[in-house]
XYZ file of C-alpha atoms in Angstrom:
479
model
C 26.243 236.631 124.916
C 23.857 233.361 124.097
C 23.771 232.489 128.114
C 22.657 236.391 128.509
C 20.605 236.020 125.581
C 18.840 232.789 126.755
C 18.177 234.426 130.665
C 16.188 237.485 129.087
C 14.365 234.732 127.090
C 13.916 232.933 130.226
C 12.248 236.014 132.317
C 10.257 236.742 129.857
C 8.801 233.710 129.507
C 8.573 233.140 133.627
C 6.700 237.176 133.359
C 8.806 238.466 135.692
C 9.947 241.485 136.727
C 12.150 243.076 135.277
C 13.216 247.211 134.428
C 12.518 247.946 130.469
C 11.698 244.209 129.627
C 8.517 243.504 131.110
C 7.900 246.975 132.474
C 7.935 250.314 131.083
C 11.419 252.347 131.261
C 12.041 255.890 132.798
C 9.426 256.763 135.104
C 7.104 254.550 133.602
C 9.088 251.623 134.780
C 5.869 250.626 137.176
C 3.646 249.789 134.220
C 3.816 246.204 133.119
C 4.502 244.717 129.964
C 3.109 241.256 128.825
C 5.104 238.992 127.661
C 3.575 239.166 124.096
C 3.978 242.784 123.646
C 7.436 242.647 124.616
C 9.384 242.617 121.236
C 7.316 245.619 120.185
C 8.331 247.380 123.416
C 11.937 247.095 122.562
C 11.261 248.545 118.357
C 8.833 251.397 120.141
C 12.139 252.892 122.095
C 14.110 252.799 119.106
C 11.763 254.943 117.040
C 10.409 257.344 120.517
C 13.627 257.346 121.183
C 15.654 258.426 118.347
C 15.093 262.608 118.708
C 18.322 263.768 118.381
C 18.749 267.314 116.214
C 21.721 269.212 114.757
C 24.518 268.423 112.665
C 25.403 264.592 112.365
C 28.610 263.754 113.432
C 31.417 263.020 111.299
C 32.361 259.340 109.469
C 35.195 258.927 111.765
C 33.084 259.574 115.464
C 30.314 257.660 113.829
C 32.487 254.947 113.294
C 33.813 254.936 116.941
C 30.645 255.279 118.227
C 29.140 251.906 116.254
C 32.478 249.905 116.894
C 32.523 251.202 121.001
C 28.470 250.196 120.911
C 29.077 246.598 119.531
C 32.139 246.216 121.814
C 29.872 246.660 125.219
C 26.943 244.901 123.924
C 30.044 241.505 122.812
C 30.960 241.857 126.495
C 28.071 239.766 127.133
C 26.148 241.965 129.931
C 23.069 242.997 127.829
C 22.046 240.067 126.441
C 20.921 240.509 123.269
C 21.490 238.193 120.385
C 25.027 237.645 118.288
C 23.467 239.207 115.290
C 22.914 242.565 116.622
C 26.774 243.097 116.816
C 27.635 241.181 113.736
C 25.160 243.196 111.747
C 26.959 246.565 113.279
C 30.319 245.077 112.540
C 29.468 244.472 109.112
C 27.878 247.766 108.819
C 31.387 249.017 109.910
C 33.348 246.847 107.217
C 31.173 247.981 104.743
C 30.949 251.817 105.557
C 27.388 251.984 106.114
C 27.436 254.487 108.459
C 24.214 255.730 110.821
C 23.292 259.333 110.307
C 23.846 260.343 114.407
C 22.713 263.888 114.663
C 24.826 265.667 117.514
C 22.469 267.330 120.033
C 20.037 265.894 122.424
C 21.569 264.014 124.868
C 21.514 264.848 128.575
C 24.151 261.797 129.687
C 22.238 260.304 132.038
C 20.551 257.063 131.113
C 24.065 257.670 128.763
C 23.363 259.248 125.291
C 19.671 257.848 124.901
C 18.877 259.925 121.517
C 22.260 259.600 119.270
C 22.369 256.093 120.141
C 18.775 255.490 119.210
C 19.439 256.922 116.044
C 22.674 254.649 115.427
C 20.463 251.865 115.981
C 17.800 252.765 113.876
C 19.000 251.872 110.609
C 19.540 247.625 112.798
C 15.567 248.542 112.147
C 15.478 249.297 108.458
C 14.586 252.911 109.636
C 16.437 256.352 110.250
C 18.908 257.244 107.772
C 22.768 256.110 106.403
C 25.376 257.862 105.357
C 26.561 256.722 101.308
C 30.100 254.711 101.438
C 30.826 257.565 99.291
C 32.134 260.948 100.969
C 30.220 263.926 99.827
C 27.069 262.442 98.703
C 25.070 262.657 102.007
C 22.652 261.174 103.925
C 19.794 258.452 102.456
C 16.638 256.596 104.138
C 18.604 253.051 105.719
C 15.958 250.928 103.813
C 16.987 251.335 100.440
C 20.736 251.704 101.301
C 20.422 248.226 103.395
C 18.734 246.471 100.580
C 21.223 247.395 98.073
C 23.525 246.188 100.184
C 21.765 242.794 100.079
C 20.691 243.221 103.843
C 17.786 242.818 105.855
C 16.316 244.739 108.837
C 16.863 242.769 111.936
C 13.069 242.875 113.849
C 13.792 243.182 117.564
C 13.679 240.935 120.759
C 12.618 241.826 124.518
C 15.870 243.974 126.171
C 17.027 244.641 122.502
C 15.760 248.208 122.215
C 16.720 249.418 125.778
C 20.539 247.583 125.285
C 21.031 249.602 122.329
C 20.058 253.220 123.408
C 21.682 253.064 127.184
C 25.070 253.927 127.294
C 27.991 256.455 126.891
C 29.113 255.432 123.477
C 28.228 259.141 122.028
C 30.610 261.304 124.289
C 32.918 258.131 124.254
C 33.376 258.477 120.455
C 34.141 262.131 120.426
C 35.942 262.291 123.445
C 38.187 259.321 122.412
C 38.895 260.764 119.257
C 39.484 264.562 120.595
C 41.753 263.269 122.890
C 44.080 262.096 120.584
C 44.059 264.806 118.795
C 45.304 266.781 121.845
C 48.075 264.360 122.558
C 48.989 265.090 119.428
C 48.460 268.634 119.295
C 50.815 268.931 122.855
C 53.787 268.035 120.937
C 53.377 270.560 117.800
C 52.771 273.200 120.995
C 56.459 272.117 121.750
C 57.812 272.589 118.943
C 55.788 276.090 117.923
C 57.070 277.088 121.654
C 60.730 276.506 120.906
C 60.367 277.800 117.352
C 59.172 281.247 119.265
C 61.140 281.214 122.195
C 64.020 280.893 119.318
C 62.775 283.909 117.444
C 62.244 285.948 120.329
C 65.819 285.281 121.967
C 64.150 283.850 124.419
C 66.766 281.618 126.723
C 66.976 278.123 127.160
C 67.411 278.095 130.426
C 64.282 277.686 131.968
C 63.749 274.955 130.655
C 67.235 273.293 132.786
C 66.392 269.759 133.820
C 67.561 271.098 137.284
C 64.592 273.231 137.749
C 61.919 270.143 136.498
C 63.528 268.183 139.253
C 62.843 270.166 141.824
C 58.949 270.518 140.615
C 58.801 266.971 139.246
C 55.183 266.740 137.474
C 55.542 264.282 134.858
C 53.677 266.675 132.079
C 56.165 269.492 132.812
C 59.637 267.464 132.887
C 57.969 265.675 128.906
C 57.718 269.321 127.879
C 61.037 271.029 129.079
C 63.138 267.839 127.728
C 61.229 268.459 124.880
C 61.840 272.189 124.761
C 65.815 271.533 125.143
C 65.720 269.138 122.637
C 64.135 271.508 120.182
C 66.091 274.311 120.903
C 69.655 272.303 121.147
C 72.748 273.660 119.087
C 70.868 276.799 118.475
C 72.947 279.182 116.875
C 70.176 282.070 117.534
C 69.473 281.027 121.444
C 73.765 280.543 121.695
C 74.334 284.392 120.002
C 72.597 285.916 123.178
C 73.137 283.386 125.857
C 75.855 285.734 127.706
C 73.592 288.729 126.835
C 72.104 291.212 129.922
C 69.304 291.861 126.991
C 66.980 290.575 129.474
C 67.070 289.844 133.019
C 64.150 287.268 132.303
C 61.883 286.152 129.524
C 57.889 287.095 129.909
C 56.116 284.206 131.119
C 55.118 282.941 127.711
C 58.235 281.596 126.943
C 59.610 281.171 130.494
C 57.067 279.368 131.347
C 55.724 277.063 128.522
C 56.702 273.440 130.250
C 54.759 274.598 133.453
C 51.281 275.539 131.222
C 51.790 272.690 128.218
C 52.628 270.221 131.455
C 49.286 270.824 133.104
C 47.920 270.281 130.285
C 49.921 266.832 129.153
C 48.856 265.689 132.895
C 45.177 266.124 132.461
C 45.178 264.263 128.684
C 46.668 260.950 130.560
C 44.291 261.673 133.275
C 41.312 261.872 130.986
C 43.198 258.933 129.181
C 42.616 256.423 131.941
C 38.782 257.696 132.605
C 38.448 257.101 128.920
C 40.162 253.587 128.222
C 38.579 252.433 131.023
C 35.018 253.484 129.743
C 35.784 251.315 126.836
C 36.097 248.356 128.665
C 32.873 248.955 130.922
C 29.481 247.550 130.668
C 27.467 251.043 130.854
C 24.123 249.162 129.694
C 21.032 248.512 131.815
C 19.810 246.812 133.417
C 22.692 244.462 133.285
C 22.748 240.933 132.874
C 24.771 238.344 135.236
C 24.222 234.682 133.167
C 26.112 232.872 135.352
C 23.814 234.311 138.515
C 20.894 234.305 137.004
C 20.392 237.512 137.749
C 19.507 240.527 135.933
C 20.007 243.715 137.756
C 19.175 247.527 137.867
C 21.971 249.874 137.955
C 23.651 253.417 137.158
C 26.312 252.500 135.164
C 24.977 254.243 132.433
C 25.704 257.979 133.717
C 28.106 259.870 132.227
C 29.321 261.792 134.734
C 33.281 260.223 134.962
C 33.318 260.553 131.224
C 31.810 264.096 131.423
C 34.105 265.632 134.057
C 37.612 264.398 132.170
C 35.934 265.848 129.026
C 35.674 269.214 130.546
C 38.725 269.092 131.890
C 40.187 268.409 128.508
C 38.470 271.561 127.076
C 39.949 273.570 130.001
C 43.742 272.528 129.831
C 43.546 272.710 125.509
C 42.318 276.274 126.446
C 45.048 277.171 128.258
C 47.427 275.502 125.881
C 46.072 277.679 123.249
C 45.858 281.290 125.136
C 49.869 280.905 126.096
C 50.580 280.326 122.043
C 48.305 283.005 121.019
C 50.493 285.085 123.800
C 53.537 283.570 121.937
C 52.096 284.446 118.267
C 51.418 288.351 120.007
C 54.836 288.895 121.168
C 56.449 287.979 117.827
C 54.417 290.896 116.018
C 54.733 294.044 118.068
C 58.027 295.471 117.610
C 58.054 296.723 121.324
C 58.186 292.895 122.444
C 60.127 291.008 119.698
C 63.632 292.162 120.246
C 64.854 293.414 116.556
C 61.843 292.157 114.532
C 60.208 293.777 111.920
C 56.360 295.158 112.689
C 54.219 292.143 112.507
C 56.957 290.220 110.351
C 57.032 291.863 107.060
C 59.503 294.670 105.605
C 57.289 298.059 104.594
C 55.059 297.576 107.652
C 52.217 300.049 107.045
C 52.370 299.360 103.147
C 51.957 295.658 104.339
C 49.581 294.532 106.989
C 51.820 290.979 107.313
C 50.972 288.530 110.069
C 48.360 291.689 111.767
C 45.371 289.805 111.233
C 46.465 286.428 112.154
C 46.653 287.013 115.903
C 43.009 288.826 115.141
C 42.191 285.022 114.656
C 44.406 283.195 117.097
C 42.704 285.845 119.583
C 39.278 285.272 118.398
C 39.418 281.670 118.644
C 40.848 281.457 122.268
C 38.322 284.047 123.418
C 35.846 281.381 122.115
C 37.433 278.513 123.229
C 37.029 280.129 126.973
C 33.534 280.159 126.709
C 33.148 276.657 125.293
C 35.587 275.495 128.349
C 32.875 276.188 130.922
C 32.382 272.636 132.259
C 28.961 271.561 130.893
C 28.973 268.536 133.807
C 28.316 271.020 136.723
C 25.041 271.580 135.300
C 21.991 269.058 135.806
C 18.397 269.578 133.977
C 15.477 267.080 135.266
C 13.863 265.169 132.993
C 11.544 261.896 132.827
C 8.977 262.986 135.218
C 11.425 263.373 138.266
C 13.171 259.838 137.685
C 16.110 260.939 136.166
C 16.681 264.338 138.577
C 20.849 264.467 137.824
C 21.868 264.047 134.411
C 25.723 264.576 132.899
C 25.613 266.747 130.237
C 28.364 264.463 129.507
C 27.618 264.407 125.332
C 27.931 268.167 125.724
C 31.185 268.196 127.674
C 32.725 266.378 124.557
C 31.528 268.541 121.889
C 33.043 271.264 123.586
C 36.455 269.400 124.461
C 35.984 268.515 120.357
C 36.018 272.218 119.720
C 38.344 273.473 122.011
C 40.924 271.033 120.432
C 39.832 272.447 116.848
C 40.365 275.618 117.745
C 43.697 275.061 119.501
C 44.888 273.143 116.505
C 44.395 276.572 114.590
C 45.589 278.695 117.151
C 48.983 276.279 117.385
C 49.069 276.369 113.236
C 49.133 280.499 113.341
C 52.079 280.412 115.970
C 54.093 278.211 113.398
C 53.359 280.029 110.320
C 54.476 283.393 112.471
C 57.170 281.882 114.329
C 58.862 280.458 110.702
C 58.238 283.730 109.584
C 60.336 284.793 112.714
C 63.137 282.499 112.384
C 63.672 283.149 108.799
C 64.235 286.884 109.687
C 66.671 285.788 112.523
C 69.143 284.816 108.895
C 72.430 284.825 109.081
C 72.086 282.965 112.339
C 70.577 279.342 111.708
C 68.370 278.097 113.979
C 68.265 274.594 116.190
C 68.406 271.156 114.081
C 64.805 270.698 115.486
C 63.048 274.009 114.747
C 64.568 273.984 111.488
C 63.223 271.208 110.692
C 59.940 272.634 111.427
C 60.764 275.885 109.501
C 61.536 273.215 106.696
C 58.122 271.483 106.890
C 55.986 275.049 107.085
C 57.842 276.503 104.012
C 57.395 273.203 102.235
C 53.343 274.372 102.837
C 53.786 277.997 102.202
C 56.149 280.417 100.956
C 57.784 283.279 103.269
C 56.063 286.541 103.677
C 57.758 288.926 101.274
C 54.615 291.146 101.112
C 50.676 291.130 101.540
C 48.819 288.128 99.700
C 45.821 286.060 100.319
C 47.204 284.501 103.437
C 44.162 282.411 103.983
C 45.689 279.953 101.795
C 48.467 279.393 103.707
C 46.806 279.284 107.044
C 44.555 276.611 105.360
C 48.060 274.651 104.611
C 49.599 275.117 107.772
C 46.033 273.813 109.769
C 46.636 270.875 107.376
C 50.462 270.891 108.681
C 49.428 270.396 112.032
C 46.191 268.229 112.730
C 47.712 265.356 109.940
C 51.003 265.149 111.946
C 53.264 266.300 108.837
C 55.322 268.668 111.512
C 55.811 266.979 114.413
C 57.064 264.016 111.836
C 59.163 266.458 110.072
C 60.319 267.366 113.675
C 61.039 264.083 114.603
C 62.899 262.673 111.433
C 65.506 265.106 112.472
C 65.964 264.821 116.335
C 64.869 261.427 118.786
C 61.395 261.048 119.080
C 59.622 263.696 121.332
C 57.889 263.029 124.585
């Protein structure tokens, strides 16, 4: 970083040359900047920059997005000075957190506005969110010089190395992510907790049959699906039944849809971890060369397309549950079960309403899942003509995965429900388990109540891990 450092300082001082540090950026780059007017260059971008609108994001992509910014600016390619990153770092240990308002970012020269506002309060400007949870948003100057710190005035290069980059979508699409690898094992077990209830058959889901169709995402779910569903006494009451000739494609077909989906999470995986190693500044510094150069690296659109892609296969992940959660409450599909999974149907509305929801939230979900990458808005005079939408693409994926993780929560809540009804006949170690872990949230459905409680537990259930744990503190560790 100081041999990066001391070749801006060196440029500078020679007066040559050089994109956003003695010239103006975007399509201004052809105006020059003296040498003496450089410093307030860099503090101008910050503030012209910073015009970001809509809700800020939350503590924990805030977070992500200061510690990914430091790491690309330690990697020693946008030279700018040591203290910059040890003033975010501290910021981090200390939970001083920017206030990053979502919207505004086209992902081209990466997420220009959020990150200018995460680097205004470096400036003693902008705002910070309170340690404290709950208590909002307050101007960075006070908040820094209660905390005994000092606004750090900027250098030449400073301004532009903080506000280029894909640290924005990184941060949400990092954390969404792993969310939905999380969320792709509680689909397994909410599957095999329906395909249970349903008398669905094990069968599809024969190792024999992955084999011969060997995507890796298909073969995690199926052995996850037979692990679920072994020693059933419900699946092993029917298995010699003609009841059905074949189970509807919801159930039959679960490792084939949840598959796709696991293989496009370690696809987007790889784009992602290696955007967290990359330099996505500009322009970028080579010390050792002596060079500083001009580049694209900043773009979004790699980070952009696996985020949409993300959205897409959660979507589909979701619909096929939702299909699941339908199938349990109409007496015509559930093979013996009670109208939407309550005794004095008609008296009792039951589990009506929650595929009302479930079905609401995958309807959205479809139109948030249009990939925001394939569209391109030019901006900066003509100089930046193809932009990502890349920050865009990951507050979708973001919301898709919310909305999944409710949709997946409903199924269990039903499919307990389900099970429970299925008495005498107990049900697989594994989804019994999970019956366990639900009913430790809520109680069973004897008649109407306010059941938004218990779909606020069972959400809980699912995006803090408590069922898949539950799940796997009773069989091996899923896939």
């Amino acid at each position: 970083m100081r041999a990066a450092r001391a070749l801006v300082d060196q440029k500078v001082a020679q007066a040559e040359t050089v994109y956003g540090v003695t010239t103006g950026i975007g399509s201004l780059a052809s105006v020059t900047i003296a040498p003496e007017q450089a410093a307030r260059l860099q503090e101008d971008i910050v503030k012209s920059h910073a015009t970001a609108v809509g809700p800020h994001l939350s503590r924990e992509e805030t977070r992500a997005m200061l510690l990914l910014r430091a790491h690309v600016l330690a990697l020693g390619h946008s030279g700018v000075r040591v203290e910059l990153v040890e003033r975010m770092i501290e910021m981090l240990n200390r939970n001083l957190l920017p206030a990053v308002p979502q919207q505004g970012s086209l992902g081209a020269s990466g997420d220009l506005a959020p990150l200018a506002h995460l680097a205004l309060p470096l400036l003693g400007l902008g705002e910070l969110v309170a340690p404290e949870p709950g208590t909002g948003a307050r101007p960075a100057g006070p908040v820094l010089r209660e905390a005994g710190l000092e606004p750090i005035p900027l250098q030449s290069k400073e301004g532009l190395a903080l506000v280029n980059g894909t640290q924005g979508m990184l941060a949400i699409g990092v954390l969404a992510l792993a969310r939905a690898e999380a969320l792709a094992k509680a689909a397994d077990v909410t599957a095999a907790m329906s395909v249970e209830a349903l008398l669905g058959t094990d069968r599809a889901f024969d190792e024999r049959l992955q084999r011969l169709r060997p995507h890796p995402g298909q073969a995690a779910s199926a052995g996850n699906l037979r692990r679920l569903l072994s020693g059933s006494e419900i699946t092993a009451s029917h298995r010699e039944s003609g009841h059905l000739v074949q189970d509807a494609y919801s159930l039959r077909c679960t490792p084939q849809v949840h598959g796709a989906t696991r293989d496009v999470l370690s696809f987007a995986r790889e784009v992602l971890q290696r955007e967290v190693g990359s330099v996505s500044d500009n322009p970028v510094v080579f010390a050792d060369e002596g060079e500083i150069l001009s580049g694209g690296n900043f773009h979004g659109q790699p980070v952009a397309v696996a985020l949409d892609a993300v959205a897409s296969a959660v979507v589909a992940m979701a619909s096929i549950a939702e299909r699941r959660l339908y199938r349990l409450l109409d007496p015509a599909l559930s093979n013996g079960l009670p109208p939407f999974l309550v005794q004095e149907s008609g008296l009792n509305s039951g589990f009506m309403l929650v595929q009302y929801t479930a079905a609401s939230l995958v309807s959205e979900s479809k139109w948030l899942a249009h990939p925001a990458a394939v569209d391109s808005i030019v901006s900066s005079a003509g100089q930046e003509d193809h932009v990502s939408m890349g920050m865009t693409s990951a507050r979708h994926a973001r919301d898709c995965v919310a909305n999944a993780e409710v949709v997946v929560a409903l199924e269990a809540m039903a499919a307990a429900q389900a099970l429970e009804l299925r008495a005498p006949l107990r049900p697989a170690t594994g989804t019994a388990a999970a019956t366990k872990a639900v009913r430790e949230a809520v109680p069973f459905l004897a008649r109407d109540r306010e059941i938004r409680l218990d779909i606020e537990a069972t959400i809980d259930l699912i995006r803090s891990g408590a069922l898949v744990a539950a799940v796997e503190q009773a069989v091996e560790r899923l896939s």
